[in-house]
Coordinates of C-alpha atoms and ligand atoms in Angstrom, one line a residue:
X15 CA -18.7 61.9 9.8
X16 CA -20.5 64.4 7.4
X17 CA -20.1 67.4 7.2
X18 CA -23.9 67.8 7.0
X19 CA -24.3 66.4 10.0
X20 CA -22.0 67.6 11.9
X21 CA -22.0 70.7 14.5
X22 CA -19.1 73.0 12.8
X23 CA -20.7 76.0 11.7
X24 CA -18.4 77.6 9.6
X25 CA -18.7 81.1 8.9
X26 CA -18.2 82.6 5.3
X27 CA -16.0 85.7 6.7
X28 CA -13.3 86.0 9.1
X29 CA -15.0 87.4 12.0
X30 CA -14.3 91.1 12.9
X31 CA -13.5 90.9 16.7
X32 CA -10.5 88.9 16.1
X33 CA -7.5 90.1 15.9
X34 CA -5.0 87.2 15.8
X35 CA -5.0 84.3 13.2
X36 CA -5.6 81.2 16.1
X37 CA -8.6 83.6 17.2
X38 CA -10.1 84.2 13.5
X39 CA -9.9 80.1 12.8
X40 CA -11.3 79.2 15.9
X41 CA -14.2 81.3 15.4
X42 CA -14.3 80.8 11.7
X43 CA -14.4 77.2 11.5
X44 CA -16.6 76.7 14.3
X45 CA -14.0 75.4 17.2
X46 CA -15.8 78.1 20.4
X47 CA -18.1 80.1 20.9
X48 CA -18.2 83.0 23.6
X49 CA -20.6 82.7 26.2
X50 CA -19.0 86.0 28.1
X51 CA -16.2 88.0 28.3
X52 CA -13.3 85.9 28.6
X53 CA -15.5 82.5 28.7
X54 CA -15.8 80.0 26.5
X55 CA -17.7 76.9 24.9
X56 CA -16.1 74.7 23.5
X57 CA -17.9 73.0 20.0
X58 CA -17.1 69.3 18.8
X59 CA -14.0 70.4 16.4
X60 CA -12.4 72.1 19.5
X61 CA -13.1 69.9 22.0
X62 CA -11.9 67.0 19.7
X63 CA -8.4 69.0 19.5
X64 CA -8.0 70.1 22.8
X65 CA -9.1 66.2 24.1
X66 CA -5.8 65.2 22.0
X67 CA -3.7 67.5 23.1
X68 CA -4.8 66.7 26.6
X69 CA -3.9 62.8 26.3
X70 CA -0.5 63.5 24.7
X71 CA 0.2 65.5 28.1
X72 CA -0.8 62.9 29.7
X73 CA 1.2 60.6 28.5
X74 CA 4.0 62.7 29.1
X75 CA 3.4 63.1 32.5
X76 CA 2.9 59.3 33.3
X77 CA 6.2 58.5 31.6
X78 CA 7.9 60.3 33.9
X79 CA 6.0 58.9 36.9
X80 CA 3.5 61.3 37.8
X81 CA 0.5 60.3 39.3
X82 CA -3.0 61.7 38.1
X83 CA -5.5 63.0 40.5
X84 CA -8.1 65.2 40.1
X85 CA -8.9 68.4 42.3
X86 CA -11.6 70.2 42.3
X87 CA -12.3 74.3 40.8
X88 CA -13.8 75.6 44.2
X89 CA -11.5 75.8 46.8
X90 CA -12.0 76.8 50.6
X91 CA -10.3 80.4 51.3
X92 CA -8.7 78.5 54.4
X93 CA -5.7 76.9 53.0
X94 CA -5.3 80.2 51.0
X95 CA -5.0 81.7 54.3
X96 CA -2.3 79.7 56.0
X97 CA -0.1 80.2 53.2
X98 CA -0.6 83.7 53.1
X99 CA -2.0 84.1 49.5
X100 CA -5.6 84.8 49.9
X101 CA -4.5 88.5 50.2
X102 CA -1.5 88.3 47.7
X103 CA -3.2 87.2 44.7
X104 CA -5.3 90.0 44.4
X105 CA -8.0 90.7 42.2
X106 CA -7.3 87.5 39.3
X107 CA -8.4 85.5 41.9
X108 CA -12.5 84.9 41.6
X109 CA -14.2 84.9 45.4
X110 CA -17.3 83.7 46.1
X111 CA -19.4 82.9 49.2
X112 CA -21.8 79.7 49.8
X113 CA -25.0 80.1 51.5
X114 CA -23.4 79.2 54.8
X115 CA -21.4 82.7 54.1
X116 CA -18.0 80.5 53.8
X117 CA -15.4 82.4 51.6
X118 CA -14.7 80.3 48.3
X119 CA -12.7 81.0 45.7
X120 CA -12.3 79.3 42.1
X121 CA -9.3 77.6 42.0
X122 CA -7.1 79.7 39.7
X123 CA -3.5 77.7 40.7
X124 CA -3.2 74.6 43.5
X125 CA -0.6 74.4 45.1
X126 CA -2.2 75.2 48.8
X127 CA -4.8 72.1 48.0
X128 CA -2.1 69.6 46.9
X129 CA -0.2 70.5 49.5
X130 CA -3.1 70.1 51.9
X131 CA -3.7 66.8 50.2
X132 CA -0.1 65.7 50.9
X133 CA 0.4 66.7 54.7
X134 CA -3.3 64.8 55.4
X135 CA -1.2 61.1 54.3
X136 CA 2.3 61.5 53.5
X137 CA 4.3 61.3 56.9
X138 CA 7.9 59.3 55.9
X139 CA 10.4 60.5 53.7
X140 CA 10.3 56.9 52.5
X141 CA 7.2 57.9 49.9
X142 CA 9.4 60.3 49.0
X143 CA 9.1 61.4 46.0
X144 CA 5.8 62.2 44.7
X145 CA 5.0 63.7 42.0
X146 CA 1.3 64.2 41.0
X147 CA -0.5 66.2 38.4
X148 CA -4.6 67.3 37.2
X149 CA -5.9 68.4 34.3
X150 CA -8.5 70.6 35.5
X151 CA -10.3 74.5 34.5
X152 CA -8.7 76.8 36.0
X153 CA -10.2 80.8 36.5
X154 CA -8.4 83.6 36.5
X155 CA -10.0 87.1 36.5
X156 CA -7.8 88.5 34.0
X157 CA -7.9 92.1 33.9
X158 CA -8.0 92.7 29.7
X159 CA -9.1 88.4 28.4
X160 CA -8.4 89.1 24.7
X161 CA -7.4 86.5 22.0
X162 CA -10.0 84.4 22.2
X163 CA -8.6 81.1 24.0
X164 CA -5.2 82.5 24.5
X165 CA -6.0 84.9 27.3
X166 CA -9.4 83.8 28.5
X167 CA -10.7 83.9 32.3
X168 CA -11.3 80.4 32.4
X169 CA -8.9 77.8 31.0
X170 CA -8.0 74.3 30.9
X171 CA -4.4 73.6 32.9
X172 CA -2.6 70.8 33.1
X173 CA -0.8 71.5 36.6
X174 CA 1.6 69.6 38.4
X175 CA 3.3 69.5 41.7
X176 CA 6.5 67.8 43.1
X177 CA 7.5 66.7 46.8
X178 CA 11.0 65.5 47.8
X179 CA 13.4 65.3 50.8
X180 CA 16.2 67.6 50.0
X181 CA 16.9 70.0 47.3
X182 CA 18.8 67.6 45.1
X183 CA 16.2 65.3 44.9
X184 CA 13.6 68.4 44.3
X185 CA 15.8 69.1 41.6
X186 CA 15.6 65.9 39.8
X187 CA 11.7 66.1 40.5
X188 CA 12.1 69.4 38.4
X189 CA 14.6 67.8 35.6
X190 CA 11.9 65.4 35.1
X191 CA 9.6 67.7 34.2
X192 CA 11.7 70.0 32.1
X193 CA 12.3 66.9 30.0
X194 CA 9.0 66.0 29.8
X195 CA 7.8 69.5 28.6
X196 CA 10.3 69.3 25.9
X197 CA 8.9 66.1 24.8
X198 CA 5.4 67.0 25.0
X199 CA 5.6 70.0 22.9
X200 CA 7.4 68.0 20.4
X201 CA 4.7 65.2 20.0
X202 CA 2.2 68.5 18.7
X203 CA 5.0 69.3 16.5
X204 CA 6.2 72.9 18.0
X205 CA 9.4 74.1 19.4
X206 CA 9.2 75.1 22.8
X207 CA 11.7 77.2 24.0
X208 CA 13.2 76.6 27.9
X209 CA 13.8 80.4 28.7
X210 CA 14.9 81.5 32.7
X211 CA 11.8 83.6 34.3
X212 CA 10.9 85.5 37.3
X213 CA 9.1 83.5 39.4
X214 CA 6.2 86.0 40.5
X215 CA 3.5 85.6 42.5
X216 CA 4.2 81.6 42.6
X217 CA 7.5 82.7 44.6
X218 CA 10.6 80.8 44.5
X219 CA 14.1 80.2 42.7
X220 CA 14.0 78.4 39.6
X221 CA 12.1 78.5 36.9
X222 CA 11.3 78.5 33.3
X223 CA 9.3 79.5 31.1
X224 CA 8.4 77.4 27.6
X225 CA 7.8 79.5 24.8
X226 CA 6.8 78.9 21.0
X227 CA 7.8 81.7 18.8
X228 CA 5.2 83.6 17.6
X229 CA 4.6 87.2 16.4
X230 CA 1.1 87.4 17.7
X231 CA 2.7 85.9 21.2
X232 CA 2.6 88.3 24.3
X233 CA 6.2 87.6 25.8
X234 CA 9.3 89.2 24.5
X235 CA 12.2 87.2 24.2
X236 CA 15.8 87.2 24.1
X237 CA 17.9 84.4 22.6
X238 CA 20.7 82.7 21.2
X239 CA 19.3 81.1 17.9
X240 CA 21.7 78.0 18.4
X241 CA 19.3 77.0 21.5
X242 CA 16.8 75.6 18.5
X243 CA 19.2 72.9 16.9
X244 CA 19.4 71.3 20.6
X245 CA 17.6 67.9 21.1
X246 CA 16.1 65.8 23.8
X247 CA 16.6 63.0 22.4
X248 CA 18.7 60.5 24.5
X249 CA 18.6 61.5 27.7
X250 CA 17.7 58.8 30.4
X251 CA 15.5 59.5 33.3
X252 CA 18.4 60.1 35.4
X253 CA 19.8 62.7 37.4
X254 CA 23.1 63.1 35.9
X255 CA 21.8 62.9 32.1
X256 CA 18.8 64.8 33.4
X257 CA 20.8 67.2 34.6
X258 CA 23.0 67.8 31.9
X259 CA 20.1 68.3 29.4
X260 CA 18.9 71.3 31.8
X261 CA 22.8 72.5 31.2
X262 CA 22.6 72.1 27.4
X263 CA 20.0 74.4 26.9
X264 CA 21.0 76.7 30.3
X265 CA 23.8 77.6 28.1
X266 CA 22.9 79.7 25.8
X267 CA 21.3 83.0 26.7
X268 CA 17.4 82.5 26.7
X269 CA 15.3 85.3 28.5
X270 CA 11.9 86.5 28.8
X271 CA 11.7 90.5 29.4
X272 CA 11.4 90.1 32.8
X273 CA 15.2 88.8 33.0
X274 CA 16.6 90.7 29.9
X275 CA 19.6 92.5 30.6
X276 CA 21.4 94.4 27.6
X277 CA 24.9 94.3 28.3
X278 CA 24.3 90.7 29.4
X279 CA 22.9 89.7 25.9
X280 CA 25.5 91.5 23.7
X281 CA 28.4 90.2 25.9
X282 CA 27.1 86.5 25.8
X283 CA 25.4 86.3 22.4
X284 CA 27.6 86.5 19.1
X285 CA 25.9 89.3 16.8
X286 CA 24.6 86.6 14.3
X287 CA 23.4 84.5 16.7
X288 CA 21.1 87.2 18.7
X289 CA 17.2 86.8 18.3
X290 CA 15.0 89.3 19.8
X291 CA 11.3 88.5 19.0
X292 CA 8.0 87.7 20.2
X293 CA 6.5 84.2 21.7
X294 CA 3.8 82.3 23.2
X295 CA 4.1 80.9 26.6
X296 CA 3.1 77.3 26.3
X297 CA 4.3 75.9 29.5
X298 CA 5.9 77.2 33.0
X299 CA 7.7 75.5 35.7
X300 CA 9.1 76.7 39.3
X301 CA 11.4 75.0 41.7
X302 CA 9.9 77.3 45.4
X303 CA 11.1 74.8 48.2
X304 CA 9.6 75.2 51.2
X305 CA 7.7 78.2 50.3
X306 CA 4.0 76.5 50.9
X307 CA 5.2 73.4 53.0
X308 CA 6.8 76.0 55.9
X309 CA 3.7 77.9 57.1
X310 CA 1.6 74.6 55.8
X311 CA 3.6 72.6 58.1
X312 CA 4.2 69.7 55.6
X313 CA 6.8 68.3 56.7
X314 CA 8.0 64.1 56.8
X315 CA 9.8 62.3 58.9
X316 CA 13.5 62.1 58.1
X317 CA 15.8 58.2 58.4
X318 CA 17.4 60.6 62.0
X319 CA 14.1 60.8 63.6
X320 CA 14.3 64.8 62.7
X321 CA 11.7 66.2 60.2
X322 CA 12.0 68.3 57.8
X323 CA 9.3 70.4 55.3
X324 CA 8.9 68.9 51.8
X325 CA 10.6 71.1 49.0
X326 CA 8.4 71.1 46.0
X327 CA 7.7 72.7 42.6
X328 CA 5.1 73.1 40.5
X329 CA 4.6 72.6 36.4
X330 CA 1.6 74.3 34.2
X331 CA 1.2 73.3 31.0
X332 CA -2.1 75.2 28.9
X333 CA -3.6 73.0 27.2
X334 CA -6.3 75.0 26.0
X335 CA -3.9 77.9 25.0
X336 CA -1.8 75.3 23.2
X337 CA -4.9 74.4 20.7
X338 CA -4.7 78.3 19.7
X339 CA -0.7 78.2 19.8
X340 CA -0.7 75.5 17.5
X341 CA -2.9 77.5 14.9
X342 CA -0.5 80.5 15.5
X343 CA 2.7 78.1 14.4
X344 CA 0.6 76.4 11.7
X345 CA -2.2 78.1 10.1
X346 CA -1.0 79.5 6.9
X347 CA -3.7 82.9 7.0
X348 CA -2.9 84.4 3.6
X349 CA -4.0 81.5 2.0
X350 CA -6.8 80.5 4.7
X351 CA -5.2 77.2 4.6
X352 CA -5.1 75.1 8.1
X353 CA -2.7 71.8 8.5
X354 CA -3.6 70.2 12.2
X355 CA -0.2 67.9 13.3
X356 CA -1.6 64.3 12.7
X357 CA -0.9 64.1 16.8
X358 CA -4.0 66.0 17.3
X359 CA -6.0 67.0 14.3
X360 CA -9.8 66.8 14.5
X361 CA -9.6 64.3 11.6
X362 CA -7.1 62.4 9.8
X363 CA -8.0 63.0 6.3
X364 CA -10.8 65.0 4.6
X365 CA -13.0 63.3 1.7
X366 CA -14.3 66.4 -1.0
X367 CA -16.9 64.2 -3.4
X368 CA -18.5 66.4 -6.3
X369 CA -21.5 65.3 -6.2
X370 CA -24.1 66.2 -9.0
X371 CA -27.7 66.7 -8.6
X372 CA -28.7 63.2 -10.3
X373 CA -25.3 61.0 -9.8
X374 CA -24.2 60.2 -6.4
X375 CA -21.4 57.9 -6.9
X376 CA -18.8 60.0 -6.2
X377 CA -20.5 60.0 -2.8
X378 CA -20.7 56.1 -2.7
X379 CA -16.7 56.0 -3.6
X380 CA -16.3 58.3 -0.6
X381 CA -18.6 56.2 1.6
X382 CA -16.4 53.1 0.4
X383 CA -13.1 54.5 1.2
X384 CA -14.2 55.9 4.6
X385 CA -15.4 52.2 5.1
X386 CA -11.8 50.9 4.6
X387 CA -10.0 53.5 6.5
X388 CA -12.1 53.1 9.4
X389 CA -10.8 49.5 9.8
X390 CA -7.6 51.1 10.7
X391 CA -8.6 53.8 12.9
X392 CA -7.9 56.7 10.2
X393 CA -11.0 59.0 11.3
X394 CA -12.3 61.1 8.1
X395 CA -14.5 64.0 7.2
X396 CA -16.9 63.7 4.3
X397 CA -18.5 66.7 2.3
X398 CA -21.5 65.2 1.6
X399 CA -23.4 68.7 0.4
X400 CA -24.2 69.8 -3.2
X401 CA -22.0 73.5 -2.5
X402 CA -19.6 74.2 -5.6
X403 CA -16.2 72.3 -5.7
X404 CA -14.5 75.8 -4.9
X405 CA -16.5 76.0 -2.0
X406 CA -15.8 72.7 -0.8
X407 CA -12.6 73.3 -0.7
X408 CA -11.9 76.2 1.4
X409 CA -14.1 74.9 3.8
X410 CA -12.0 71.6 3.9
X411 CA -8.9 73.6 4.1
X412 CA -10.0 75.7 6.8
X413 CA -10.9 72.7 9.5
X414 CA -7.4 71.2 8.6
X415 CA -7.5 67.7 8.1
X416 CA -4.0 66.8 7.5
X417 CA -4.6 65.0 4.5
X418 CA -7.6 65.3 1.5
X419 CA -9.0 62.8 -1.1
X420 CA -10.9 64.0 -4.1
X421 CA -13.1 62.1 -5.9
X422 CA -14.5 63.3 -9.2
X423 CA -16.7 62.7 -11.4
X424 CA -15.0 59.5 -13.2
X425 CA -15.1 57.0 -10.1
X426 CA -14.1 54.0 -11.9
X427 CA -10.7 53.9 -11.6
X428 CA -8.5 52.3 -8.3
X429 CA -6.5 55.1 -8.2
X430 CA -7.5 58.0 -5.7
X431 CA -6.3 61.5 -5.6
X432 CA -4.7 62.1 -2.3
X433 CA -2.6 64.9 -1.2
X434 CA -1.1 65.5 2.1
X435 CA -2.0 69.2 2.9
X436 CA 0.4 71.6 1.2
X437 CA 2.1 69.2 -0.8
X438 CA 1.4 68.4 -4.7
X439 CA -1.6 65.6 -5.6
X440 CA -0.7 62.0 -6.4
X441 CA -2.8 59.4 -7.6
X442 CA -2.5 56.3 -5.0
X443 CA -4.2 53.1 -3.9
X444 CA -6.3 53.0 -0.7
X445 CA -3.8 50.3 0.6
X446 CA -0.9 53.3 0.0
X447 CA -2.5 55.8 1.2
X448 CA -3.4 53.8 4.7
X449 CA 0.3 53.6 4.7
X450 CA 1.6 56.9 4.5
X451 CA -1.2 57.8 7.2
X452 CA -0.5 54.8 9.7
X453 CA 3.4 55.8 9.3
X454 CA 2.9 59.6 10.2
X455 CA 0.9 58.5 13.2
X456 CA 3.3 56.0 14.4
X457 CA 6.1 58.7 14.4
X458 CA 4.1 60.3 17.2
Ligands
ATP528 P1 0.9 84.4 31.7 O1 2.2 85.1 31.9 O2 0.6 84.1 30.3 O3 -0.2 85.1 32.4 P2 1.3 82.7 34.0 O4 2.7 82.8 34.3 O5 0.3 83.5 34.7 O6 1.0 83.0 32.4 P3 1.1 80.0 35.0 O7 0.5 80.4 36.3 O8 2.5 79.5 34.9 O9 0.9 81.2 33.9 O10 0.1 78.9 34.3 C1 0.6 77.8 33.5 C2 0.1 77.9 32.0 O11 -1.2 78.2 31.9 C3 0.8 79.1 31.3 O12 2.1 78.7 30.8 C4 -0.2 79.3 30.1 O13 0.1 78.4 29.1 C5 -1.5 78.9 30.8 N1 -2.3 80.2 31.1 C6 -2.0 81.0 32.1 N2 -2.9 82.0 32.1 C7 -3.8 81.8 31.1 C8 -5.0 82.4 30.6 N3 -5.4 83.5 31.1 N4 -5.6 81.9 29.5 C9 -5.1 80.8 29.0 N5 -4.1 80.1 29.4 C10 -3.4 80.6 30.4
MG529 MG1 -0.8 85.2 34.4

């Protein structure tokens, strides 16, 4: 692609109405643009970031067995009814009303339409369990949107929901997923934190919140630094190594405000080991048993002949808040310097030619190398305009290819000078360099 032709229009200043660095970039370099308060377009380099980060939860989710389905945003006030939420949720929730005069809303959670879905099919504890998932917008009429993408009225949510027999096996259900989220977030390269929550207006008795570290974030938090040396890594999709993970990390003291408790902390967490700071909630999951499938009346048929209601969870992941919690964790803002993780940058590796008014072959080198890393999937950006090497630059730096080649004037040579993002230049062969890329991209 060139940059020329391409629709990332970049500004020369960081724009004034942002106030965190994941808002400044995104705006910066192009990624959204406001359409209202709160609401969003998203503009190729964004949409090419958030599609990856999208797929990598996918993946996740199939691993694990979940099934994908997809509901839809508007949602019949009905089923918000019978469980008793249409009042509840208050004013985040957007209604609207058809022509007919129906009471819609747009959907701002789901677990009253999955659950409709499931009691309309699932009868026998014998298709127990099931786990399935959507990636869908979601709308929430959030009473002070600010950040940009990071508290917006309408996002993009992976949700998931879980239905099993008994508590044990809605337990495993949820060990699944807490597994799952820990590998996800590792695949883009952050460290999400498993931290105990309140449950709120989702109800219920377990749950945890997943939280990247971040001075900009909204949540406080309370931990024991040891929780970051712990690893997934190993653990079988099991209950009892399932389960014992969950342990690992349960523990060490690891609280959002909502749980903190002084005397708590001090007594559990050594001095040196306390951290008190600020994060970004990435991901959330609740364990709520019966608490839709009782006045839903989904219930299955047990191996007795007795039925029982379905215990189930739920698991949101934001995948449109992660694109702007990966800038928080990555974008160096001092020296306006962006590195994506190869897992889901917009491009690979960014080409800078200098190109001169009457000598374009530092162009044709660039169009040659693009040529040969194309054959192996390595997806580059070319500055193809006449703007001052400094220029270049920054503006390379700033959409955050993980990886630049320059080419200057003196083209002859087989030697190309490739750096990986913050690192020092070397001078390498296009066969070398298609192997440092292929083996970064292979590690995710
Ligand atoms: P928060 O405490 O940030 O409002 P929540 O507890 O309301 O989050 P959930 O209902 O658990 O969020 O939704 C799952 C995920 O969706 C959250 O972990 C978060 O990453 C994302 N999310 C929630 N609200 C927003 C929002 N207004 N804008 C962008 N992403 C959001
Ligand atoms: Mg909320």
């Amino acid at each position: 692609m060139y940059i020329s032709q391409s629709f990332i229009p970049i500004l020369k200043n960081n724009p004034s109405e942002a106030k965190i660095k994941s808002h400044q970039l995104m705006l910066r370099v192009g990624m959204i643009k406001q359409s209202s308060a709160g609401i969003y377009s998203w503009l190729p380099l964004g949409f090419k970031v958030m599609k990856k980060i999208e797929q990598i939860v996918r993946e996740e989710q199939n691993k694990i067995g979940a099934q994908e389905i997809l509901m839809p945003t508007i949602q019949s006030s009905e089923i918000w009814k019978e469980s008793g939420r249409y009042e509840d949720y208050g004013e985040e929730m957007l209604r609207i009303k058809d022509r007919q005069d129906r009471e819609m809303l747009y959907g701002p959670t789901n677990e009253e339409l999955v659950t409709d879905i499931f009691r309309a099919s699932i009868k026998s504890y014998k298709s127990l369990p099931q786990l399935l998932y959507h990636i869908q917008w979601k709308f929430r009429d959030e009473i002070r949107p600010r950040f940009g993408i990071m508290r917006c009225r309408e996002f993009y949510m992976k949700d998931a929901y879980s239905f099993d027999i008994s508590d044990e096996e809605a337990l495993f259900s949820y060990n699944k997923f807490f597994l799952s989220y820990l590998k996800t977030f590792k695949r883009l390269d952050l460290t999400a934190i498993p931290m105990a929550a309140d449950t709120g207006p989702i109800g219920g008795n377990l749950s945890h919140e997943f939280i990247i570290l971040a001075e900009t974030g909204e949540s406080k938090i309370y931990t024991d630094k040891r929780i970051f040396d712990l690893k997934s890594e190993g653990t079988k999709l099991e209950k009892k190594s399932l389960e014992n993970l969950r342990k690992k990390y349960e523990e060490f003291y690891s609280v959002t405000d909502e749980k903190f408790n002084k005397d708590e902390f001090e007594k559990k967490v050594l001095e040196t080991n306390r951290l008190k700071t600020k994060g970004i909630e990435v991901g959330h999951i609740f364990y709520f048993g019966d608490k839709y499938s009782k006045p839903m009346e989904a219930s299955v048929d047990l191996p007795g002949g007795k039925k029982n209601f379905v215990k189930m969870g739920s698991y949101g992941v934001g995948v449109s808040r992660l694109v702007g919690a990966i800038i928080e964790a990555k974008y160096d803002e001092k020296n306006e310097v962006m590195k994506w993780p190869i897992s889901v940058a917009p491009y690979d590796v960014g080409i800078i030619p200098m190109i001169n008014k009457n000598d374009n072959s530092a162009l044709e080198k660039a169009n040659k190398i693009n040529f040969e890393l194309k054959k192996d999937n390595i997806d580059v950006i070319i500055d193809d305009t006449d703007e001052n090497f400094s220029s270049k630059i920054k503006k390379m730096n700033l959409i955050g290819a993980p990886y630049q080649i320059i080419i200057g004037k003196k083209t002859d040579s087989d030697l190309i000078e490739f750096k990986e993002v913050g690192k020092e230049t070397q001078k390498l062969k296009i066969i070398e360099i298609i192997k440092i890329i292929q083996e970064q991209k292979e590690k995710n």
